[in-house]
Short mmCIF file of C-alpha atoms and ligand atoms in Angstrom, two decimals:
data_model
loop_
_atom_site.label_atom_id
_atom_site.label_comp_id
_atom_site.label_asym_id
_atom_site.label_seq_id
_atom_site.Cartn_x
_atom_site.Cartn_y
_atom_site.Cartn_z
CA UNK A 1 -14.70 -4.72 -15.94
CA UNK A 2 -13.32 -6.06 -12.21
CA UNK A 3 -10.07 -5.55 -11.36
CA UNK A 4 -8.00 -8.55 -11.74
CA UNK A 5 -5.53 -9.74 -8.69
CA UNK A 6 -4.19 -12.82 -10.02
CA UNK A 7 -1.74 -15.09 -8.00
CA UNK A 8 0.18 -17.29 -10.36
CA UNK A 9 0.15 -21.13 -9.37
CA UNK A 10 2.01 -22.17 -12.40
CA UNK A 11 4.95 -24.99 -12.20
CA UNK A 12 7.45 -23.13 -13.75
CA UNK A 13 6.64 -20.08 -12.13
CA UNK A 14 6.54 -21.65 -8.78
CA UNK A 15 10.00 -23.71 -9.09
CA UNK A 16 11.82 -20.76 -10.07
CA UNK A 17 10.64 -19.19 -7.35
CA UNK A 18 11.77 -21.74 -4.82
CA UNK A 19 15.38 -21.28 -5.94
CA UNK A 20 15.11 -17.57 -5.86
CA UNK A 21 14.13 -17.88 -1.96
CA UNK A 22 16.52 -19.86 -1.27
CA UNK A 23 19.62 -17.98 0.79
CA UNK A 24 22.60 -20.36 -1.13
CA UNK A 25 21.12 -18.85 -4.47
CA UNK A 26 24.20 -17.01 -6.15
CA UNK A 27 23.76 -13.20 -7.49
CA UNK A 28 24.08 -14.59 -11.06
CA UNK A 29 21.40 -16.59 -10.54
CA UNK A 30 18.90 -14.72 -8.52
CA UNK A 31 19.06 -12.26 -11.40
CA UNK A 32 18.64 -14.51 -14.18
CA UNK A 33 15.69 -15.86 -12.08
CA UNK A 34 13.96 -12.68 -11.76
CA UNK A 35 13.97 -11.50 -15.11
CA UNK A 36 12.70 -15.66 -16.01
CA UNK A 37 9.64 -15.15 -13.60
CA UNK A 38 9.20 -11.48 -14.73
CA UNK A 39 8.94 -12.95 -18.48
CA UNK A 40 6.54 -15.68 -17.69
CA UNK A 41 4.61 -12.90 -15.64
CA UNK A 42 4.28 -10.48 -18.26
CA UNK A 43 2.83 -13.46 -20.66
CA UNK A 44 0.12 -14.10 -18.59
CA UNK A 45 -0.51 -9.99 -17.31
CA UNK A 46 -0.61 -8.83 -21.43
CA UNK A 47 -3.42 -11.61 -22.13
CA UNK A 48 -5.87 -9.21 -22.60
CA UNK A 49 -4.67 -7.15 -24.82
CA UNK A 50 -7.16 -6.37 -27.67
CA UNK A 51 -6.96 -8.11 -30.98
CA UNK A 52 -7.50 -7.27 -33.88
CA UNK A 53 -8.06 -10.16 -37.17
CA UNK A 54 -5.78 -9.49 -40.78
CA UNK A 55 -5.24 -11.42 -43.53
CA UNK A 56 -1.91 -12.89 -43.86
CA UNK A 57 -0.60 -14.55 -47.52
CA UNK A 58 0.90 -17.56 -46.61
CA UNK A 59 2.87 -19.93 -49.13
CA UNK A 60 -0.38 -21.41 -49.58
CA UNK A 61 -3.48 -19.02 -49.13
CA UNK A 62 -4.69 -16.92 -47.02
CA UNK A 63 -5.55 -17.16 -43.44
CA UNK A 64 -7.59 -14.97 -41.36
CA UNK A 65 -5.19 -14.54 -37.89
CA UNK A 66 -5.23 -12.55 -34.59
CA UNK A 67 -2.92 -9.26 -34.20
CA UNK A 68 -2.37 -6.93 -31.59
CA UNK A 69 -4.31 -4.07 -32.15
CA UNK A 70 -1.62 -1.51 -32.10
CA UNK A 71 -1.81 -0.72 -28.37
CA UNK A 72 1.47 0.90 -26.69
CA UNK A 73 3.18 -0.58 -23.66
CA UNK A 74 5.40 0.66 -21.01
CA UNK A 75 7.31 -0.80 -18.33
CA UNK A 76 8.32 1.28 -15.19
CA UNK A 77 10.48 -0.72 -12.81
CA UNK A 78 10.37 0.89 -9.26
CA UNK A 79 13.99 1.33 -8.60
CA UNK A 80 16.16 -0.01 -7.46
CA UNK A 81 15.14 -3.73 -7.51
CA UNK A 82 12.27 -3.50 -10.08
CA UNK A 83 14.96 -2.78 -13.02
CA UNK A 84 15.90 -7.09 -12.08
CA UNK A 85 12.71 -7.43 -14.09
CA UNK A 86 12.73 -5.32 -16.80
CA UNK A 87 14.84 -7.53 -19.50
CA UNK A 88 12.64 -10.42 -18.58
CA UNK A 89 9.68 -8.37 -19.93
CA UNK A 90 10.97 -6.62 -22.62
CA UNK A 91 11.66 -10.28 -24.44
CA UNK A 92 8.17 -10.77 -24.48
CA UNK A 93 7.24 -6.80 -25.29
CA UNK A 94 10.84 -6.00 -26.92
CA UNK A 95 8.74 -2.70 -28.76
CA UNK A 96 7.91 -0.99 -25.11
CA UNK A 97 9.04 1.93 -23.79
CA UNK A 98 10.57 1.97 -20.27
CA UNK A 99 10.35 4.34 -17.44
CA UNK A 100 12.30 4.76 -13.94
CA UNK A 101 10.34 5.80 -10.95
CA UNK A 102 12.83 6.12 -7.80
CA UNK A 103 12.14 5.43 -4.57
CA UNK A 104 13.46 3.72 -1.77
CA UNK A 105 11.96 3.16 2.02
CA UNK A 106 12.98 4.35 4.76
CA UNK A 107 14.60 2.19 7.00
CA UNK A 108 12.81 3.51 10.25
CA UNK A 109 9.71 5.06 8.91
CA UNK A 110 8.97 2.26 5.90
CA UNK A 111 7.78 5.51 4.11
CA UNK A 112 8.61 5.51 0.33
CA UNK A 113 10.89 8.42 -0.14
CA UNK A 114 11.09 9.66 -3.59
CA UNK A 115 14.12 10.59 -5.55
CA UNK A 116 13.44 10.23 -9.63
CA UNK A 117 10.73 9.99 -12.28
CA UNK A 118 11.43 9.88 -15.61
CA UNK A 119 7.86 8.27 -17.93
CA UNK A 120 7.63 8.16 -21.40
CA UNK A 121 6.34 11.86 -22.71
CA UNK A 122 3.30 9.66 -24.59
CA UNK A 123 2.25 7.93 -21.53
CA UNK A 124 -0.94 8.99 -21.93
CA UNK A 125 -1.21 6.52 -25.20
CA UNK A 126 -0.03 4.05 -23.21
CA UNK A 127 -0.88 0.91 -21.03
CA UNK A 128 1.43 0.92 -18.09
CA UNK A 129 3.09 -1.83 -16.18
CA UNK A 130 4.89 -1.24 -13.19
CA UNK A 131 7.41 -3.68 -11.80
CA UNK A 132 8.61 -3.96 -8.55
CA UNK A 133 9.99 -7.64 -6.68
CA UNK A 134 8.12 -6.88 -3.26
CA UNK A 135 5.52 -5.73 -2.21
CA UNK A 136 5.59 -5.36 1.31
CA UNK A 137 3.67 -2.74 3.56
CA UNK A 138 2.52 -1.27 -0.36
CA UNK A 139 3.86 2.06 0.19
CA UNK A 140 6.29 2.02 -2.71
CA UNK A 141 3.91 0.37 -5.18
CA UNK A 142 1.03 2.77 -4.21
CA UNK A 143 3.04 5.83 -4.16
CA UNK A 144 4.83 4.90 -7.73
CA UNK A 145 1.18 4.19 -9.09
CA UNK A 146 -0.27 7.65 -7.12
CA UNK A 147 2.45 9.74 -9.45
CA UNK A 148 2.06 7.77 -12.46
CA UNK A 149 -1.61 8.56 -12.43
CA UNK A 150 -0.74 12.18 -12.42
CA UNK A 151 0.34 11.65 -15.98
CA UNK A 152 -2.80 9.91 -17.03
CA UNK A 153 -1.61 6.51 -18.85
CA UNK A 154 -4.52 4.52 -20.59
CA UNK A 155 -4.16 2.32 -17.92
CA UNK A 156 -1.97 0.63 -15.06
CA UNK A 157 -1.22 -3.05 -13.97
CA UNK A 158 1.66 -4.07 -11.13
CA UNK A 159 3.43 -6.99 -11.32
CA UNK A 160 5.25 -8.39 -8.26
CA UNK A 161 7.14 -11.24 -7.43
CA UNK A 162 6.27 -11.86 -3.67
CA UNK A 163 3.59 -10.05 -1.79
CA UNK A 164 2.73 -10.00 1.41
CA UNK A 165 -0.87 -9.91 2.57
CA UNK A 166 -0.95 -6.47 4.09
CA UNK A 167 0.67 -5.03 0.89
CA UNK A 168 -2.04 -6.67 -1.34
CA UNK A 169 -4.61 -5.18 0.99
CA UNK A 170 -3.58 -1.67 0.91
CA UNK A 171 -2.59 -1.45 -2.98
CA UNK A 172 -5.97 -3.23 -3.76
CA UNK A 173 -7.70 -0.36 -1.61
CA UNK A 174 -5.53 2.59 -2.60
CA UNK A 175 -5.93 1.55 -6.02
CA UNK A 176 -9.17 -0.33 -7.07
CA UNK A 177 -8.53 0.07 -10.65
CA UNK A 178 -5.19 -1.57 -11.14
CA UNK A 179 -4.63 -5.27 -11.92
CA UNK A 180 -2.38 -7.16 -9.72
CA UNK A 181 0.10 -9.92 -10.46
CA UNK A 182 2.04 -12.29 -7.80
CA UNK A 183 4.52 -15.02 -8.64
CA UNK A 184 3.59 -16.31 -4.80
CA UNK A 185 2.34 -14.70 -1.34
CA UNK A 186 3.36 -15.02 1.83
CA UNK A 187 2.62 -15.06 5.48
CA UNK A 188 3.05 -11.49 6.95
CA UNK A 189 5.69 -8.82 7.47
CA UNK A 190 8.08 -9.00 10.07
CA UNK A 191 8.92 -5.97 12.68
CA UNK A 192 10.97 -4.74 10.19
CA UNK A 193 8.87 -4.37 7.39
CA UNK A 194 10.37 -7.89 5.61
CA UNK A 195 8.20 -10.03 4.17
CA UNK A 196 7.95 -13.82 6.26
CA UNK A 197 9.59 -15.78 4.19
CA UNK A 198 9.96 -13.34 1.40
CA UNK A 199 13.04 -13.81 -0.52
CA UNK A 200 15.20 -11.23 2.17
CA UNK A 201 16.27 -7.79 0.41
CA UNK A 202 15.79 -8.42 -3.63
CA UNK A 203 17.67 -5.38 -4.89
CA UNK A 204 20.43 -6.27 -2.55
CA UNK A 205 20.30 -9.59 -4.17
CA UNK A 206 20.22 -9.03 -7.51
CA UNK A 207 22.72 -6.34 -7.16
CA UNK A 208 25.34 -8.03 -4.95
CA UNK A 209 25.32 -4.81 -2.28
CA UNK A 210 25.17 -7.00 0.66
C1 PRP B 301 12.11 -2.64 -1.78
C2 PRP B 301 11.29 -3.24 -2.89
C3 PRP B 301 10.10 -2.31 -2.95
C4 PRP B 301 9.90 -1.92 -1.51
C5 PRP B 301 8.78 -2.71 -0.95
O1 PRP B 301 12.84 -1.57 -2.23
O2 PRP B 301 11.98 -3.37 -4.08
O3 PRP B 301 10.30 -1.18 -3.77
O4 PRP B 301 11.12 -2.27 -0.82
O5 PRP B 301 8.46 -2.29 0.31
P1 PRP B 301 7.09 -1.56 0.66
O6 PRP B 301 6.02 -2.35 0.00
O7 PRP B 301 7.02 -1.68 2.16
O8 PRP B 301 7.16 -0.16 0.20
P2 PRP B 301 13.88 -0.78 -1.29
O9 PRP B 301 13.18 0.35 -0.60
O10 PRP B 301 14.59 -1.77 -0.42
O11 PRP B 301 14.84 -0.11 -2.31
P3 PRP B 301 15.84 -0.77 -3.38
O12 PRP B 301 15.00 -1.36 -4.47
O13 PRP B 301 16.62 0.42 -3.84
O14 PRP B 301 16.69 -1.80 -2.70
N1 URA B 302 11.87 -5.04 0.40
C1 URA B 302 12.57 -6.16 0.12
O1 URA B 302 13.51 -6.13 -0.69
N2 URA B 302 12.26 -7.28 0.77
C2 URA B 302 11.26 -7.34 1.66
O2 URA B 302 11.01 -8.43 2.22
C3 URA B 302 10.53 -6.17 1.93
C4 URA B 302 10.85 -5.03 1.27
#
């Protein structure tokens, strides 16, 4: 099957996203924002999840209906910023399992540095997601993926909120087998690694650090 890289054009996913950009937004809401986008993300990035049919007695018969077909999900936010999303998706997926990859980049080099990585010990039963606001240059989100993969999950899919174009590029090359999912895309980067407009630093902003 080809890899899916699907950039959401949806109303509601695109006015949320307007306020979240904007700088007046409050902490409170930048957060409640993120986890609303990350929810009406994960609707769209679980639609093909297999299905299997079942009989279900109703007051009045029986009907033939659709049902998951068992499969096992898992959510690993990059940290810091990626946890912002991780409530939104868990309404939707409330039975997952979460994991924590850490890594932050550094300010001079825009390398992903690594500092924690803690998966579910059946990952391998599982269908990963892997959450993450930005992706910007695609370091973070490839090198989160690149250890993930060690593990050998049934499969992965990232889910961002704003890319830029030269992160979309590189994670689509480093990683031809993952699905992608964008709430928008921008321009460029600036000279500081920042996406153009982007949204400015999410994890400060849903944190309140700056
Ligand atoms: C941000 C963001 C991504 C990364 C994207 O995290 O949440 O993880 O930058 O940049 P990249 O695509 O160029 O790697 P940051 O390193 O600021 O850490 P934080 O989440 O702890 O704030
Ligand atoms: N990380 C962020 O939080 N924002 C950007 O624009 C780029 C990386």
């Amino acid at each position: 099957m080809e890899r899916k890289v699907v950039i959401f054009d949806h109303p509601l996913i695109q006015h949320k996203l307007s306020i979240l950009r904007n700088i007046e937004t409050s902490t409170k809401d930048f957060r409640e924002l993120v986890n609303e986008i990350a929810m009406l993300m994960t609707y769209e990035a679980t639609r093909d999840l297999p299905m299997e049919e079942i009989d279900v007695k109703t007051p009045c018969g029986v009907a033939s209906c659709n049902h998951i077909a068992g499969r096992k999900l898992a959510f690993v936010p990059i940290l810091r910023a990626g946890l912002g999303m991780v409530d939104g998706c868990l309404k939707l997926v409330p039975a997952a399992r979460v994991g924590h990859i850490g890594l932050y980049r550094d300010e001079e080099t825009l390398m992903p540095v690594e500092y924690y990585c803690k998966l579910p010990k059946d990952i391998e039963e599982r269908d990963v997601f892997v959450v993450d606001p930005m992706l910007a240059t695609g370091g973070s989100a490839i090198d989160a993926i690149r250890q993930i993969k060690l593990r050998k999950p049934r499969s992965i899919k990232f889910m961002c909120l704003i890319a830029a174009p030269e992160g979309l590029d590189a994670l689509k090359k480093a990683h031809p087998d993952v699905d992608i999912f964008c709430a928008g895309m921008d321009e460029k980067l600036n000279e500081n690694g920042y996406i153009v407009p982007g949204l400015g630093d999410a994890g400060d902003r849903i944190f309140g650090t700056k």
